[in-house]
Structure formats: structure tokens, C-alpha cells
Amino acid sequence: MFRQAFDSLRLFFGLFQDIPPLPRNALLPAAALLIAYPALAVLLGPGESGQAFVTAFLLALALRVALRFETLLRQLLGQFSHRETAAMALLVTLSPLVLLASVDDPLWCQRSLSAYYIVVGSMFVSDMLAGRDDMARRFWPWPQMEAHLPAMTRAMVMYNLGFLILNETMIRAVDPSHWLVYWALLPALAHLVLSAVILAIAQMDDDGRA
């Protein structure tokens, strides 16, 4: 029993050794946020921390959107015409920024992350209940992932639920300025967790076929 537990722990920690590094440009929004928020808090003065929060958050979010815009275009071009792709890409990327800027409320910025996990998680739930793998195939279209898509669909339901609960917990448990640090570092955390999940599922599926 102890040997099995030890082997399981060794397998778990071994997964993290094989995780590919996070692209450096993915950390640019975090760097911009961690520089902009303190600077804005000083420039705007006492009593304007909420405005500093929203402005720094929107700056970092705009950078994240810009970094992912090319990938989004490639995905949409495979399904829609050039005109439809342009319209949908602008709608998807600009709508959250415009909405959050118009509301100008730190809590809405925090809850926008929860909304993201709810929307994406709901799509995976829909696929799981219908026995489809459409969302997983959009995320991992490579032939070597085809056999793992059903398991990835189920895993992504739990992944999005877990991060939704984590975000809501952070909103309630920490100061908004500390939540910003969490949000800045979230891409690295999400990359670590998701990569470990993919490796674990691939290895378990391969072991099951052996």
C-alpha cells in the first residue's frame, strides 16, 4: 500500500518536470499590471484606489487580449468568412473591455474572471452531457490529442469549476489589491495546472491501453 502511494506521489511530482515553460510574452500583462497599479495609486492619490484598480486591470486585460488576438483569428477563420471573423473577433475582444470601463467598478473586474470560467465551463458541460468533444478539439486540435479528448472534456469541467471557486474565494478572502497580484500570476498557475492535467490524462490513457 505504501509503495503504491509512493509511486503515485512520484508520478504526480514527475509530471511537473515535463511541463513546457510558459511563453515569456504571457507575463507581459502581469508586469504591466504590477507596475501600473502602484504608480496609478500614487498619481491619483488617496481615495482613488478603485479607479487605479480598474485602470490597471483594463490595461493588463487589453494586453492579454492583444497577445491572444492572432490565435483567436486563426480559430475563427477555420469556421467563418473573413468579414464574419473580423466582426466576431472585435465583438469578443472589445465588449468586455467596453463594459468594464463603462461600469468602472473593481468588483465587476473581479467577477469578470468568474464569468469567464462559468461560460467556458458551461460549454464543456454541454459537450460532456451530449457526448461531444467539440470544445476540447478547439483547444487541442492536434492528432496526438484525439484519443484523449473525451477525458479532457471531463477534466476541463472540473478545471473551470475549481478556478471559479478559487476566484470567488479570493474575492471574499483578500483585499482587492492582493487579488490583483493573484490575477497577474494566474496565467502561470493555470499553465502549470493545465499542463499537469494534460500529461496525467495522456499517461493514464496510455497505461489503460497497455
Short mmCIF file of C-alpha atoms in Angstrom, two decimals:
data_model
loop_
_atom_site.label_atom_id
_atom_site.label_comp_id
_atom_site.label_asym_id
_atom_site.label_seq_id
_atom_site.Cartn_x
_atom_site.Cartn_y
_atom_site.Cartn_z
CA MET A 1 0.00 0.00 0.00
CA PHE A 2 2.78 2.44 0.95
CA ARG A 3 4.69 1.55 -2.20
CA GLN A 4 1.63 2.34 -4.34
CA ALA A 5 1.18 5.67 -2.54
CA PHE A 6 4.86 6.48 -3.03
CA ASP A 7 4.70 5.58 -6.73
CA SER A 8 1.60 7.77 -7.14
CA LEU A 9 3.32 10.72 -5.48
CA ARG A 10 6.42 10.22 -7.58
CA LEU A 11 4.28 10.12 -10.73
CA PHE A 12 2.44 13.30 -9.66
CA PHE A 13 5.61 15.30 -8.98
CA GLY A 14 7.24 13.87 -12.08
CA LEU A 15 4.52 15.46 -14.18
CA PHE A 16 5.74 18.92 -13.22
CA GLN A 17 9.22 18.12 -14.53
CA ASP A 18 7.81 17.61 -18.04
CA ILE A 19 5.70 20.76 -18.17
CA PRO A 20 6.71 23.08 -21.03
CA PRO A 21 7.79 26.57 -19.99
CA LEU A 22 5.29 29.41 -20.13
CA PRO A 23 5.97 31.75 -23.09
CA ARG A 24 7.71 34.89 -21.89
CA ASN A 25 5.26 37.26 -23.56
CA ALA A 26 2.46 35.74 -21.45
CA LEU A 27 3.98 37.52 -18.46
CA LEU A 28 3.89 40.98 -20.07
CA PRO A 29 0.35 41.78 -18.81
CA ALA A 30 1.41 40.77 -15.28
CA ALA A 31 4.44 43.04 -15.45
CA ALA A 32 2.33 45.93 -16.76
CA LEU A 33 -0.25 45.42 -14.02
CA LEU A 34 2.25 45.20 -11.17
CA ILE A 35 3.90 48.42 -12.37
CA ALA A 36 0.77 50.35 -13.33
CA TYR A 37 -1.33 49.79 -10.20
CA PRO A 38 1.14 51.22 -7.62
CA ALA A 39 2.01 54.07 -9.97
CA LEU A 40 -1.65 54.95 -10.54
CA ALA A 41 -2.44 54.66 -6.83
CA VAL A 42 0.24 57.27 -6.12
CA LEU A 43 -0.69 59.54 -9.05
CA LEU A 44 -4.43 59.51 -8.36
CA GLY A 45 -3.97 59.94 -4.63
CA PRO A 46 -5.84 58.66 -1.56
CA GLY A 47 -9.44 57.66 -2.04
CA GLU A 48 -8.96 56.75 -5.70
CA SER A 49 -7.75 53.18 -5.24
CA GLY A 50 -10.81 51.87 -7.06
CA GLN A 51 -10.02 53.97 -10.13
CA ALA A 52 -6.39 52.84 -10.01
CA PHE A 53 -7.56 49.22 -9.77
CA VAL A 54 -9.89 49.43 -12.77
CA THR A 55 -7.41 51.34 -14.95
CA ALA A 56 -4.52 48.95 -14.23
CA PHE A 57 -6.77 45.91 -14.69
CA LEU A 58 -8.09 47.13 -18.05
CA LEU A 59 -4.56 47.88 -19.25
CA ALA A 60 -3.39 44.37 -18.38
CA LEU A 61 -6.56 42.79 -19.82
CA ALA A 62 -6.10 44.70 -23.09
CA LEU A 63 -2.54 43.34 -23.31
CA ARG A 64 -3.79 39.79 -22.71
CA VAL A 65 -6.39 40.21 -25.42
CA ALA A 66 -3.81 41.60 -27.85
CA LEU A 67 -1.45 38.67 -27.23
CA ARG A 68 -4.21 36.14 -27.94
CA PHE A 69 -5.84 38.03 -30.83
CA GLU A 70 -3.90 36.26 -33.61
CA THR A 71 -4.75 32.83 -32.19
CA LEU A 72 -8.41 33.81 -31.96
CA LEU A 73 -8.40 34.95 -35.59
CA ARG A 74 -6.92 31.65 -36.77
CA GLN A 75 -9.57 29.68 -34.89
CA LEU A 76 -12.43 31.78 -36.25
CA LEU A 77 -11.13 31.77 -39.84
CA GLY A 78 -11.50 28.00 -39.88
CA GLN A 79 -15.24 28.36 -39.33
CA PHE A 80 -16.34 31.76 -40.70
CA SER A 81 -15.70 34.15 -43.59
CA HIS A 82 -13.17 36.96 -43.28
CA ARG A 83 -15.87 39.57 -42.67
CA GLU A 84 -17.65 37.45 -40.07
CA THR A 85 -14.33 36.65 -38.41
CA ALA A 86 -13.40 40.32 -38.11
CA ALA A 87 -16.80 41.22 -36.65
CA MET A 88 -16.81 38.35 -34.16
CA ALA A 89 -13.19 38.92 -33.10
CA LEU A 90 -13.85 42.60 -32.40
CA LEU A 91 -17.06 41.77 -30.55
CA VAL A 92 -15.42 39.11 -28.37
CA THR A 93 -12.35 41.18 -27.54
CA LEU A 94 -13.76 44.70 -27.20
CA SER A 95 -17.09 44.01 -25.49
CA PRO A 96 -15.62 43.02 -22.09
CA LEU A 97 -13.24 46.00 -22.13
CA VAL A 98 -16.01 48.47 -23.01
CA LEU A 99 -18.39 47.00 -20.43
CA LEU A 100 -15.88 47.05 -17.59
CA ALA A 101 -14.70 50.55 -18.50
CA SER A 102 -18.27 51.85 -18.50
CA VAL A 103 -19.14 50.24 -15.15
CA ASP A 104 -15.84 51.34 -13.57
CA ASP A 105 -16.18 49.02 -10.56
CA PRO A 106 -13.35 46.82 -9.17
CA LEU A 107 -15.85 44.10 -8.18
CA TRP A 108 -17.05 43.81 -11.76
CA CYS A 109 -13.44 43.35 -12.85
CA GLN A 110 -13.01 40.56 -10.32
CA ARG A 111 -16.29 38.91 -11.23
CA SER A 112 -15.48 39.06 -14.95
CA LEU A 113 -12.99 36.26 -14.31
CA SER A 114 -15.71 34.18 -12.66
CA ALA A 115 -17.99 34.88 -15.63
CA TYR A 116 -15.27 33.59 -17.96
CA TYR A 117 -14.99 30.30 -16.07
CA ILE A 118 -18.79 29.93 -15.97
CA VAL A 119 -19.15 30.47 -19.74
CA VAL A 120 -16.26 28.20 -20.75
CA GLY A 121 -17.13 25.58 -18.16
CA SER A 122 -20.76 25.54 -19.32
CA MET A 123 -19.61 24.82 -22.87
CA PHE A 124 -17.58 21.84 -21.66
CA VAL A 125 -20.54 20.64 -19.55
CA SER A 126 -22.78 20.83 -22.63
CA ASP A 127 -20.28 18.77 -24.62
CA MET A 128 -19.92 16.22 -21.82
CA LEU A 129 -23.69 15.72 -21.48
CA ALA A 130 -24.11 15.41 -25.25
CA GLY A 131 -21.16 13.05 -25.65
CA ARG A 132 -19.27 15.53 -27.83
CA ASP A 133 -15.67 16.76 -27.77
CA ASP A 134 -16.11 19.98 -29.77
CA MET A 135 -14.64 22.40 -27.21
CA ALA A 136 -11.72 20.12 -26.38
CA ARG A 137 -10.99 19.72 -30.09
CA ARG A 138 -10.85 23.51 -30.49
CA PHE A 139 -8.34 23.76 -27.65
CA TRP A 140 -6.26 20.74 -28.72
CA PRO A 141 -6.76 20.10 -32.46
CA TRP A 142 -3.60 18.00 -32.85
CA PRO A 143 -3.90 14.35 -33.97
CA GLN A 144 -1.97 13.05 -30.94
CA MET A 145 -4.66 14.50 -28.63
CA GLU A 146 -7.61 12.91 -30.43
CA ALA A 147 -7.76 9.84 -28.20
CA HIS A 148 -7.63 11.97 -25.04
CA LEU A 149 -10.41 14.44 -25.93
CA PRO A 150 -13.25 12.70 -24.01
CA ALA A 151 -11.15 12.67 -20.83
CA MET A 152 -10.03 16.26 -21.42
CA THR A 153 -13.67 17.35 -21.76
CA ARG A 154 -14.47 15.93 -18.32
CA ALA A 155 -11.26 17.33 -16.85
CA MET A 156 -11.99 20.82 -18.16
CA VAL A 157 -15.36 20.82 -16.40
CA MET A 158 -13.55 20.27 -13.10
CA TYR A 159 -10.74 22.66 -14.08
CA ASN A 160 -13.11 25.58 -14.71
CA LEU A 161 -15.18 24.77 -11.64
CA GLY A 162 -12.05 24.67 -9.49
CA PHE A 163 -10.76 28.01 -10.73
CA LEU A 164 -14.24 29.55 -10.40
CA ILE A 165 -14.35 28.52 -6.73
CA LEU A 166 -10.78 29.73 -6.23
CA ASN A 167 -11.58 33.15 -7.72
CA GLU A 168 -14.71 33.60 -5.62
CA THR A 169 -12.74 32.59 -2.54
CA MET A 170 -10.00 35.10 -3.33
CA ILE A 171 -12.57 37.87 -3.86
CA ARG A 172 -14.01 37.28 -0.41
CA ALA A 173 -10.79 36.49 1.44
CA VAL A 174 -8.26 39.10 0.32
CA ASP A 175 -8.00 42.82 -0.31
CA PRO A 176 -8.65 43.90 -3.94
CA SER A 177 -5.01 44.96 -4.33
CA HIS A 178 -3.91 41.46 -3.31
CA TRP A 179 -6.42 39.96 -5.73
CA LEU A 180 -4.70 41.90 -8.49
CA VAL A 181 -1.44 40.13 -7.67
CA TYR A 182 -3.29 36.79 -7.83
CA TRP A 183 -4.79 37.72 -11.21
CA ALA A 184 -1.39 38.82 -12.50
CA LEU A 185 0.15 35.45 -11.59
CA LEU A 186 -2.88 33.41 -12.66
CA PRO A 187 -1.62 32.60 -16.19
CA ALA A 188 1.44 30.90 -14.71
CA LEU A 189 -0.69 28.95 -12.23
CA ALA A 190 -3.24 27.96 -14.87
CA HIS A 191 -0.46 26.89 -17.25
CA LEU A 192 1.09 24.73 -14.54
CA VAL A 193 -2.18 23.05 -13.56
CA LEU A 194 -3.48 22.53 -17.10
CA SER A 195 -0.18 21.13 -18.36
CA ALA A 196 -0.07 18.68 -15.45
CA VAL A 197 -3.67 17.62 -16.18
CA ILE A 198 -2.88 17.00 -19.86
CA LEU A 199 0.20 14.95 -19.04
CA ALA A 200 -1.64 12.94 -16.38
CA ILE A 201 -4.55 12.14 -18.70
CA ALA A 202 -2.23 11.18 -21.56
CA GLN A 203 -0.25 8.88 -19.32
CA MET A 204 -3.34 7.27 -17.74
CA ASP A 205 -4.93 6.70 -21.17
CA ASP A 206 -1.70 5.18 -22.47
CA ASP A 207 -1.40 2.94 -19.41
CA GLY A 208 -5.02 1.85 -19.85
CA ARG A 209 -4.35 0.73 -23.41
CA ALA A 210 -1.15 -1.11 -22.48
#
